Amino acid sequence: MSGTYFDQFYDSQSQDAEKLERSRFLGPKVKIIFALSILQIICNVLSNERVVMISLELYFVGLIAGVIVGIIYGAILISMSKVSDRFKIAGVCNILSPIIAFVAGLIGGAALVIGSITLLIMPFVAMYQEIYGYSDTLSGINNALSMKWQGIWKSMITWLIVMIVSLIVMFFIQIIGMIGIIVSAIAIIVVSITRLVCIADTANVFNNYVAYHNK
């Protein structure tokens, strides 16, 4: 009986130490991920094709900066694979996606088609693995936020499906299809903002966990 009690006690102590070490390791890195996410949004805006009409130089700055930020973002995620292999997959996809987009854009033709197909798949693989990486590592530290991350993925996929269905419907009933596209586009923007907030919250949870247990 006593052996069982002490085994449970030491298991609990070991789990607490692992959570503390996990939080100490991830807190600063997730903060960097948050900053890089902001930079990615800026790069995406600058590398939009409409920017070409305003300034070709600005467009290429956004394009090149997007590649650099994507590589750094991916490298940080790969470094986080120490606590979850999901981050490694997400990191590799994040590194390859902007490189493929950049090369395909320069070459054009068949490369652009292949690149476009690849870019339709890789970002979702990266997003899925990153989201569930956060969810897994938050488990036992902040279960509510862990579940919220899973909800973000489900919401994103749901609204993407709605958008695809709306695109198909638009060929038959244009008004209904257009309404569906607008609604799903707004919903995806809202989910994307929620994702950004959750990255900040995740960094804070890890840092606060360390601060609390270091008192």
PDB file of C-alpha atoms in Angstrom:
ATOM      1  CA  MET A   1       0.000   0.000   0.000  1.00  0.00           C
ATOM      2  CA  SER A   2       2.723   2.449   1.043  1.00  0.00           C
ATOM      3  CA  GLY A   3       4.771   1.496  -2.019  1.00  0.00           C
ATOM      4  CA  THR A   4       1.850   2.350  -4.247  1.00  0.00           C
ATOM      5  CA  TYR A   5       1.347   5.692  -2.480  1.00  0.00           C
ATOM      6  CA  PHE A   6       4.995   6.664  -2.858  1.00  0.00           C
ATOM      7  CA  ASP A   7       5.043   5.527  -6.484  1.00  0.00           C
ATOM      8  CA  GLN A   8       2.072   7.768  -7.197  1.00  0.00           C
ATOM      9  CA  PHE A   9       3.697  10.635  -5.292  1.00  0.00           C
ATOM     10  CA  TYR A  10       6.935  10.398  -7.251  1.00  0.00           C
ATOM     11  CA  ASP A  11       5.044   9.970 -10.538  1.00  0.00           C
ATOM     12  CA  SER A  12       3.136  13.155  -9.727  1.00  0.00           C
ATOM     13  CA  GLN A  13       6.353  14.980  -8.868  1.00  0.00           C
ATOM     14  CA  SER A  14       7.946  13.756 -12.099  1.00  0.00           C
ATOM     15  CA  GLN A  15       4.948  14.918 -14.161  1.00  0.00           C
ATOM     16  CA  ASP A  16       5.011  18.344 -12.510  1.00  0.00           C
ATOM     17  CA  ALA A  17       8.716  18.690 -13.247  1.00  0.00           C
ATOM     18  CA  GLU A  18       8.124  17.681 -16.886  1.00  0.00           C
ATOM     19  CA  LYS A  19       5.322  20.252 -17.271  1.00  0.00           C
ATOM     20  CA  LEU A  20       7.521  22.951 -15.759  1.00  0.00           C
ATOM     21  CA  GLU A  21      10.408  22.096 -18.080  1.00  0.00           C
ATOM     22  CA  ARG A  22       8.044  21.942 -21.061  1.00  0.00           C
ATOM     23  CA  SER A  23       6.609  25.363 -20.193  1.00  0.00           C
ATOM     24  CA  ARG A  24      10.051  26.879 -19.642  1.00  0.00           C
ATOM     25  CA  PHE A  25      11.189  25.555 -23.024  1.00  0.00           C
ATOM     26  CA  LEU A  26       8.110  26.518 -25.053  1.00  0.00           C
ATOM     27  CA  GLY A  27       7.173  29.899 -23.554  1.00  0.00           C
ATOM     28  CA  PRO A  28       9.870  32.021 -25.265  1.00  0.00           C
ATOM     29  CA  LYS A  29       9.584  30.092 -28.538  1.00  0.00           C
ATOM     30  CA  VAL A  30       5.820  30.536 -28.817  1.00  0.00           C
ATOM     31  CA  LYS A  31       6.336  34.269 -28.207  1.00  0.00           C
ATOM     32  CA  ILE A  32       8.639  34.326 -31.233  1.00  0.00           C
ATOM     33  CA  ILE A  33       6.021  32.368 -33.216  1.00  0.00           C
ATOM     34  CA  PHE A  34       3.467  35.071 -32.358  1.00  0.00           C
ATOM     35  CA  ALA A  35       5.770  37.847 -33.621  1.00  0.00           C
ATOM     36  CA  LEU A  36       6.529  35.882 -36.793  1.00  0.00           C
ATOM     37  CA  SER A  37       2.793  35.317 -37.366  1.00  0.00           C
ATOM     38  CA  ILE A  38       2.290  39.095 -37.414  1.00  0.00           C
ATOM     39  CA  LEU A  39       5.153  39.444 -39.894  1.00  0.00           C
ATOM     40  CA  GLN A  40       3.636  36.725 -42.094  1.00  0.00           C
ATOM     41  CA  ILE A  41       0.376  38.669 -42.304  1.00  0.00           C
ATOM     42  CA  ILE A  42       2.292  41.789 -43.369  1.00  0.00           C
ATOM     43  CA  CYS A  43       4.273  39.807 -45.968  1.00  0.00           C
ATOM     44  CA  ASN A  44       1.078  38.244 -47.344  1.00  0.00           C
ATOM     45  CA  VAL A  45      -0.448  41.689 -47.780  1.00  0.00           C
ATOM     46  CA  LEU A  46       2.667  43.048 -49.515  1.00  0.00           C
ATOM     47  CA  SER A  47       3.003  40.024 -51.814  1.00  0.00           C
ATOM     48  CA  ASN A  48      -0.624  40.239 -52.954  1.00  0.00           C
ATOM     49  CA  GLU A  49      -0.877  40.549 -56.743  1.00  0.00           C
ATOM     50  CA  ARG A  50      -2.776  43.832 -56.393  1.00  0.00           C
ATOM     51  CA  VAL A  51       0.330  45.411 -54.866  1.00  0.00           C
ATOM     52  CA  VAL A  52       2.082  44.949 -58.232  1.00  0.00           C
ATOM     53  CA  MET A  53      -0.164  47.675 -59.624  1.00  0.00           C
ATOM     54  CA  ILE A  54       1.069  50.033 -56.911  1.00  0.00           C
ATOM     55  CA  SER A  55       4.739  49.080 -56.643  1.00  0.00           C
ATOM     56  CA  LEU A  56       6.593  46.133 -58.199  1.00  0.00           C
ATOM     57  CA  GLU A  57       9.517  46.675 -55.806  1.00  0.00           C
ATOM     58  CA  LEU A  58       7.206  46.500 -52.779  1.00  0.00           C
ATOM     59  CA  TYR A  59       5.661  43.307 -54.137  1.00  0.00           C
ATOM     60  CA  PHE A  60       9.065  41.594 -54.448  1.00  0.00           C
ATOM     61  CA  VAL A  61      10.092  42.824 -51.000  1.00  0.00           C
ATOM     62  CA  GLY A  62       6.954  41.181 -49.604  1.00  0.00           C
ATOM     63  CA  LEU A  63       7.613  38.017 -51.610  1.00  0.00           C
ATOM     64  CA  ILE A  64      11.227  37.643 -50.479  1.00  0.00           C
ATOM     65  CA  ALA A  65      10.452  38.676 -46.894  1.00  0.00           C
ATOM     66  CA  GLY A  66       7.677  36.056 -46.857  1.00  0.00           C
ATOM     67  CA  VAL A  67      10.182  33.338 -47.776  1.00  0.00           C
ATOM     68  CA  ILE A  68      12.609  34.453 -45.071  1.00  0.00           C
ATOM     69  CA  VAL A  69       9.911  34.708 -42.403  1.00  0.00           C
ATOM     70  CA  GLY A  70       8.494  31.306 -43.431  1.00  0.00           C
ATOM     71  CA  ILE A  71      11.905  29.672 -43.101  1.00  0.00           C
ATOM     72  CA  ILE A  72      12.508  31.222 -39.664  1.00  0.00           C
ATOM     73  CA  TYR A  73       8.977  30.263 -38.571  1.00  0.00           C
ATOM     74  CA  GLY A  74       9.591  26.691 -39.694  1.00  0.00           C
ATOM     75  CA  ALA A  75      12.988  26.551 -38.009  1.00  0.00           C
ATOM     76  CA  ILE A  76      11.473  27.651 -34.679  1.00  0.00           C
ATOM     77  CA  LEU A  77       8.764  24.995 -34.992  1.00  0.00           C
ATOM     78  CA  ILE A  78      11.365  22.319 -35.742  1.00  0.00           C
ATOM     79  CA  SER A  79      13.305  23.365 -32.643  1.00  0.00           C
ATOM     80  CA  MET A  80      10.064  22.821 -30.681  1.00  0.00           C
ATOM     81  CA  SER A  81       9.921  19.177 -31.836  1.00  0.00           C
ATOM     82  CA  LYS A  82      11.816  18.333 -28.644  1.00  0.00           C
ATOM     83  CA  VAL A  83       8.413  18.246 -26.915  1.00  0.00           C
ATOM     84  CA  SER A  84       6.215  17.126 -29.848  1.00  0.00           C
ATOM     85  CA  ASP A  85       7.008  15.585 -33.233  1.00  0.00           C
ATOM     86  CA  ARG A  86       3.992  17.433 -34.638  1.00  0.00           C
ATOM     87  CA  PHE A  87       6.026  20.640 -34.598  1.00  0.00           C
ATOM     88  CA  LYS A  88       8.697  19.040 -36.799  1.00  0.00           C
ATOM     89  CA  ILE A  89       6.185  18.201 -39.550  1.00  0.00           C
ATOM     90  CA  ALA A  90       4.646  21.669 -39.273  1.00  0.00           C
ATOM     91  CA  GLY A  91       8.097  23.247 -39.399  1.00  0.00           C
ATOM     92  CA  VAL A  92       9.192  21.386 -42.538  1.00  0.00           C
ATOM     93  CA  CYS A  93       5.949  22.323 -44.309  1.00  0.00           C
ATOM     94  CA  ASN A  94       6.333  25.967 -43.283  1.00  0.00           C
ATOM     95  CA  ILE A  95       9.874  26.062 -44.660  1.00  0.00           C
ATOM     96  CA  LEU A  96       9.017  24.379 -47.955  1.00  0.00           C
ATOM     97  CA  SER A  97       5.761  26.273 -48.684  1.00  0.00           C
ATOM     98  CA  PRO A  98       7.224  29.784 -49.228  1.00  0.00           C
ATOM     99  CA  ILE A  99      10.220  28.357 -51.108  1.00  0.00           C
ATOM    100  CA  ILE A 100       7.946  26.402 -53.473  1.00  0.00           C
ATOM    101  CA  ALA A 101       5.718  29.471 -53.939  1.00  0.00           C
ATOM    102  CA  PHE A 102       8.708  31.698 -54.697  1.00  0.00           C
ATOM    103  CA  VAL A 103      10.341  29.282 -57.168  1.00  0.00           C
ATOM    104  CA  ALA A 104       7.037  28.434 -58.875  1.00  0.00           C
ATOM    105  CA  GLY A 105       6.260  32.142 -59.227  1.00  0.00           C
ATOM    106  CA  LEU A 106       9.615  32.816 -60.887  1.00  0.00           C
ATOM    107  CA  ILE A 107       9.523  29.824 -63.269  1.00  0.00           C
ATOM    108  CA  GLY A 108       5.818  29.956 -64.117  1.00  0.00           C
ATOM    109  CA  GLY A 109       4.119  27.520 -66.513  1.00  0.00           C
ATOM    110  CA  ALA A 110       3.850  23.907 -65.350  1.00  0.00           C
ATOM    111  CA  ALA A 111       5.925  24.694 -62.248  1.00  0.00           C
ATOM    112  CA  LEU A 112       3.283  27.238 -61.222  1.00  0.00           C
ATOM    113  CA  VAL A 113       0.514  24.644 -61.553  1.00  0.00           C
ATOM    114  CA  ILE A 114       2.449  22.011 -59.563  1.00  0.00           C
ATOM    115  CA  GLY A 115       3.413  24.629 -56.999  1.00  0.00           C
ATOM    116  CA  SER A 116      -0.194  25.749 -56.641  1.00  0.00           C
ATOM    117  CA  ILE A 117      -1.404  22.188 -56.032  1.00  0.00           C
ATOM    118  CA  THR A 118       1.357  21.634 -53.468  1.00  0.00           C
ATOM    119  CA  LEU A 119       0.520  24.912 -51.755  1.00  0.00           C
ATOM    120  CA  LEU A 120      -3.111  23.863 -51.441  1.00  0.00           C
ATOM    121  CA  ILE A 121      -2.071  20.851 -49.345  1.00  0.00           C
ATOM    122  CA  MET A 122       1.030  21.800 -47.352  1.00  0.00           C
ATOM    123  CA  PRO A 123      -0.358  24.795 -45.424  1.00  0.00           C
ATOM    124  CA  PHE A 124      -3.234  22.664 -44.105  1.00  0.00           C
ATOM    125  CA  VAL A 125      -0.867  19.877 -43.053  1.00  0.00           C
ATOM    126  CA  ALA A 126       1.320  22.480 -41.333  1.00  0.00           C
ATOM    127  CA  MET A 127      -1.663  24.142 -39.658  1.00  0.00           C
ATOM    128  CA  TYR A 128      -3.112  20.829 -38.452  1.00  0.00           C
ATOM    129  CA  GLN A 129       0.182  19.638 -36.977  1.00  0.00           C
ATOM    130  CA  GLU A 130       0.982  22.996 -35.361  1.00  0.00           C
ATOM    131  CA  ILE A 131      -2.489  23.358 -33.825  1.00  0.00           C
ATOM    132  CA  TYR A 132      -2.482  19.845 -32.387  1.00  0.00           C
ATOM    133  CA  GLY A 133       1.110  20.364 -31.245  1.00  0.00           C
ATOM    134  CA  TYR A 134      -0.091  23.275 -29.104  1.00  0.00           C
ATOM    135  CA  SER A 135      -3.090  21.250 -27.943  1.00  0.00           C
ATOM    136  CA  ASP A 136      -0.912  18.287 -26.919  1.00  0.00           C
ATOM    137  CA  THR A 137       1.684  20.371 -25.076  1.00  0.00           C
ATOM    138  CA  LEU A 138      -0.967  22.381 -23.202  1.00  0.00           C
ATOM    139  CA  SER A 139      -2.608  19.187 -21.938  1.00  0.00           C
ATOM    140  CA  GLY A 140      -2.315  19.040 -18.146  1.00  0.00           C
ATOM    141  CA  ILE A 141      -1.217  22.688 -18.004  1.00  0.00           C
ATOM    142  CA  ASN A 142      -4.310  24.419 -19.391  1.00  0.00           C
ATOM    143  CA  ASN A 143      -6.847  21.901 -20.652  1.00  0.00           C
ATOM    144  CA  ALA A 144      -9.378  24.567 -21.618  1.00  0.00           C
ATOM    145  CA  LEU A 145      -6.924  26.226 -24.011  1.00  0.00           C
ATOM    146  CA  SER A 146      -5.862  22.797 -25.267  1.00  0.00           C
ATOM    147  CA  MET A 147      -9.471  22.073 -26.265  1.00  0.00           C
ATOM    148  CA  LYS A 148      -9.859  25.556 -27.727  1.00  0.00           C
ATOM    149  CA  TRP A 149      -6.997  24.827 -30.147  1.00  0.00           C
ATOM    150  CA  GLN A 150      -8.817  21.714 -31.360  1.00  0.00           C
ATOM    151  CA  GLY A 151     -11.957  23.809 -31.825  1.00  0.00           C
ATOM    152  CA  ILE A 152     -10.007  26.259 -33.990  1.00  0.00           C
ATOM    153  CA  TRP A 153      -8.964  23.469 -36.361  1.00  0.00           C
ATOM    154  CA  LYS A 154     -12.518  22.109 -36.592  1.00  0.00           C
ATOM    155  CA  SER A 155     -13.901  25.607 -37.266  1.00  0.00           C
ATOM    156  CA  MET A 156     -11.290  26.317 -39.933  1.00  0.00           C
ATOM    157  CA  ILE A 157     -11.988  23.068 -41.790  1.00  0.00           C
ATOM    158  CA  THR A 158     -15.760  23.534 -41.477  1.00  0.00           C
ATOM    159  CA  TRP A 159     -15.702  27.012 -43.034  1.00  0.00           C
ATOM    160  CA  LEU A 160     -13.282  25.959 -45.759  1.00  0.00           C
ATOM    161  CA  ILE A 161     -15.705  23.186 -46.727  1.00  0.00           C
ATOM    162  CA  VAL A 162     -18.552  25.736 -46.724  1.00  0.00           C
ATOM    163  CA  MET A 163     -16.505  27.965 -49.034  1.00  0.00           C
ATOM    164  CA  ILE A 164     -15.758  25.109 -51.447  1.00  0.00           C
ATOM    165  CA  VAL A 165     -19.435  24.048 -51.509  1.00  0.00           C
ATOM    166  CA  SER A 166     -20.449  27.696 -52.053  1.00  0.00           C
ATOM    167  CA  LEU A 167     -18.099  27.938 -55.025  1.00  0.00           C
ATOM    168  CA  ILE A 168     -19.796  24.904 -56.577  1.00  0.00           C
ATOM    169  CA  VAL A 169     -23.299  26.211 -55.765  1.00  0.00           C
ATOM    170  CA  MET A 170     -22.435  29.555 -57.395  1.00  0.00           C
ATOM    171  CA  PHE A 171     -22.371  27.851 -60.818  1.00  0.00           C
ATOM    172  CA  PHE A 172     -26.036  26.935 -60.347  1.00  0.00           C
ATOM    173  CA  ILE A 173     -27.474  29.595 -58.020  1.00  0.00           C
ATOM    174  CA  GLN A 174     -25.154  32.593 -58.132  1.00  0.00           C
ATOM    175  CA  ILE A 175     -26.681  34.666 -55.311  1.00  0.00           C
ATOM    176  CA  ILE A 176     -26.734  31.828 -52.760  1.00  0.00           C
ATOM    177  CA  GLY A 177     -23.227  30.773 -53.741  1.00  0.00           C
ATOM    178  CA  MET A 178     -21.918  34.318 -53.402  1.00  0.00           C
ATOM    179  CA  ILE A 179     -23.528  34.745 -49.975  1.00  0.00           C
ATOM    180  CA  GLY A 180     -21.937  31.465 -48.846  1.00  0.00           C
ATOM    181  CA  ILE A 181     -18.515  32.593 -50.055  1.00  0.00           C
ATOM    182  CA  ILE A 182     -18.769  35.966 -48.282  1.00  0.00           C
ATOM    183  CA  VAL A 183     -19.994  34.423 -45.014  1.00  0.00           C
ATOM    184  CA  SER A 184     -17.316  31.702 -45.026  1.00  0.00           C
ATOM    185  CA  ALA A 185     -14.595  34.226 -45.909  1.00  0.00           C
ATOM    186  CA  ILE A 186     -15.575  36.419 -42.950  1.00  0.00           C
ATOM    187  CA  ALA A 187     -15.725  33.346 -40.678  1.00  0.00           C
ATOM    188  CA  ILE A 188     -12.232  32.227 -41.776  1.00  0.00           C
ATOM    189  CA  ILE A 189     -10.871  35.710 -40.999  1.00  0.00           C
ATOM    190  CA  VAL A 190     -12.468  35.531 -37.530  1.00  0.00           C
ATOM    191  CA  VAL A 191     -11.005  32.055 -36.929  1.00  0.00           C
ATOM    192  CA  SER A 192      -7.593  33.271 -38.120  1.00  0.00           C
ATOM    193  CA  ILE A 193      -7.718  36.156 -35.645  1.00  0.00           C
ATOM    194  CA  THR A 194      -8.768  33.727 -32.898  1.00  0.00           C
ATOM    195  CA  ARG A 195      -5.792  31.540 -33.819  1.00  0.00           C
ATOM    196  CA  LEU A 196      -3.455  34.516 -33.480  1.00  0.00           C
ATOM    197  CA  VAL A 197      -4.925  35.375 -30.067  1.00  0.00           C
ATOM    198  CA  CYS A 198      -4.539  31.740 -28.987  1.00  0.00           C
ATOM    199  CA  ILE A 199      -0.842  31.785 -29.909  1.00  0.00           C
ATOM    200  CA  ALA A 200      -0.389  34.790 -27.605  1.00  0.00           C
ATOM    201  CA  ASP A 201      -2.469  33.075 -24.901  1.00  0.00           C
ATOM    202  CA  THR A 202      -0.406  29.891 -25.249  1.00  0.00           C
ATOM    203  CA  ALA A 203       2.854  31.806 -24.755  1.00  0.00           C
ATOM    204  CA  ASN A 204       1.371  33.526 -21.694  1.00  0.00           C
ATOM    205  CA  VAL A 205       0.119  30.230 -20.233  1.00  0.00           C
ATOM    206  CA  PHE A 206       3.568  28.656 -20.462  1.00  0.00           C
ATOM    207  CA  ASN A 207       5.323  31.744 -19.067  1.00  0.00           C
ATOM    208  CA  ASN A 208       2.791  32.139 -16.233  1.00  0.00           C
ATOM    209  CA  TYR A 209       3.096  28.441 -15.364  1.00  0.00           C
ATOM    210  CA  VAL A 210       6.865  28.872 -14.984  1.00  0.00           C
ATOM    211  CA  ALA A 211       6.474  32.092 -12.988  1.00  0.00           C
ATOM    212  CA  TYR A 212       3.922  30.507 -10.619  1.00  0.00           C
ATOM    213  CA  HIS A 213       6.011  27.401  -9.909  1.00  0.00           C
ATOM    214  CA  ASN A 214       9.201  29.401  -9.441  1.00  0.00           C
ATOM    215  CA  LYS A 215       7.730  31.389  -6.538  1.00  0.00           C
TER     216      LYS A 215
END
